[in-house]
XYZ file of C-alpha atoms in Angstrom:
138
model
C 22.543 -13.254 -2.403
C 23.555 -10.872 -5.219
C 20.561 -11.873 -7.372
C 17.852 -11.326 -4.804
C 15.211 -8.868 -5.928
C 12.893 -7.195 -3.483
C 9.883 -5.223 -4.629
C 8.516 -2.574 -2.339
C 5.467 -0.415 -2.925
C 5.904 3.034 -1.490
C 2.764 5.038 -0.783
C 3.256 8.759 -0.741
C 0.999 10.709 1.637
C -0.451 12.798 -1.216
C -1.362 9.707 -3.221
C -2.948 8.080 -0.208
C -5.128 11.073 0.647
C -6.207 12.068 -2.860
C -9.914 11.536 -2.169
C -9.686 13.538 1.058
C -7.843 16.372 -0.719
C -10.430 16.509 -3.526
C -13.324 16.551 -1.063
C -11.609 19.215 1.022
C -10.802 21.450 -1.943
C -13.723 20.888 -4.338
C -16.349 19.222 -2.106
C -16.442 16.510 -4.779
C -14.318 13.501 -5.733
C -14.658 11.155 -8.695
C -13.738 7.673 -7.537
C -12.607 4.739 -9.629
C -11.490 1.470 -8.111
C -14.749 0.307 -6.595
C -15.474 -2.848 -8.547
C -18.608 -4.914 -9.067
C -19.317 -7.998 -11.111
C -21.307 -7.420 -14.305
C -24.979 -6.703 -13.467
C -24.244 -6.964 -9.728
C -24.299 -4.614 -6.754
C -21.939 -6.814 -4.706
C -18.635 -5.008 -4.081
C -15.587 -7.027 -5.118
C -12.719 -7.551 -2.611
C -10.245 -5.595 -4.777
C -12.227 -2.443 -3.910
C -10.912 -2.504 -0.333
C -8.093 0.023 -0.823
C -10.462 2.680 -2.169
C -13.045 1.994 0.544
C -10.224 2.283 3.112
C -9.342 5.694 1.686
C -12.946 6.948 1.748
C -13.386 5.739 5.334
C -10.100 7.373 6.385
C -11.247 10.700 4.898
C -14.497 10.446 6.857
C -12.702 9.532 10.081
C -10.217 12.407 9.635
C -13.116 14.830 9.102
C -15.870 13.863 11.554
C -18.077 16.802 10.542
C -18.283 15.684 6.885
C -21.420 14.170 5.411
C -21.183 12.533 1.994
C -23.525 11.604 -0.820
C -22.419 8.532 -2.770
C -23.630 8.802 -6.385
C -23.327 5.771 -8.657
C -22.899 6.105 -12.432
C -23.051 3.521 -15.215
C -22.236 3.228 -18.890
C -25.004 2.829 -21.492
C -24.937 -0.979 -21.765
C -28.490 -2.035 -20.856
C -31.606 0.094 -20.687
C -31.770 3.469 -18.975
C -34.233 2.316 -16.292
C -32.147 -0.779 -15.540
C -28.933 1.266 -15.289
C -30.584 3.815 -13.015
C -31.687 1.017 -10.671
C -28.245 -0.657 -10.834
C -26.467 2.624 -10.034
C -28.743 3.177 -7.016
C -28.130 -0.358 -5.735
C -24.360 -0.025 -6.198
C -24.135 3.298 -4.376
C -26.284 1.833 -1.577
C -23.771 -1.052 -1.352
C -20.895 1.414 -0.979
C -22.822 3.291 1.732
C -23.607 0.031 3.534
C -19.965 -1.116 3.368
C -18.814 2.161 4.941
C -21.378 1.744 7.724
C -20.853 -1.950 8.491
C -17.149 -2.475 7.759
C -15.780 0.931 8.798
C -18.329 1.979 11.454
C -19.203 5.282 9.769
C -22.409 6.688 11.293
C -25.343 6.135 8.882
C -26.534 9.739 9.255
C -23.263 10.914 7.662
C -23.990 9.089 4.394
C -26.639 9.161 1.712
C -26.718 7.331 -1.590
C -28.241 7.979 -4.968
C -27.797 6.784 -8.512
C -27.579 8.692 -11.767
C -27.449 5.745 -14.170
C -26.294 6.910 -17.594
C -27.104 10.575 -16.887
C -24.011 12.631 -16.208
C -21.734 10.684 -18.537
C -18.273 12.267 -18.514
C -17.038 10.505 -21.661
C -18.361 8.849 -24.796
C -20.189 5.556 -24.476
C -19.004 4.583 -27.971
C -15.656 3.151 -26.826
C -14.521 0.684 -24.162
C -12.329 3.358 -22.534
C -15.124 5.928 -22.553
C -17.569 3.499 -20.975
C -15.010 2.622 -18.279
C -14.762 6.344 -17.391
C -18.542 6.544 -17.093
C -18.690 3.612 -14.639
C -17.749 5.428 -11.463
C -18.779 6.668 -8.055
C -18.836 10.356 -7.234
C -18.629 11.566 -3.658
C -20.063 14.956 -2.772
C -19.591 16.721 0.542
C -22.740 18.288 1.963
């Protein structure tokens, strides 16, 4: 069929191991792509690819221990956002333990709330940059 179109997604090794490379080189990786509903700590299914990548980095480097640090934008009060960021990072930690069988002693979680903003909270784009997870190698 001359009009048949086939779409293929090619994953390059570098792209696939970006989190692992960042953690190896800088002991820190800023992670986007872990999604939650508004005001929720329940991880959405579309986060699977990023969780897969984090788990793969941990499995490739069995001596690594990571801290998962949740960050939020400034929508809502500071105390609420601090609590939400802690609950979200705990959800990421729990997913890595239960779904990927990462040993619990290799993971810790914390939340920074609005503190540590890396962009302005005055724009939609800026706020989206501030809603993130940071991984730090210990």
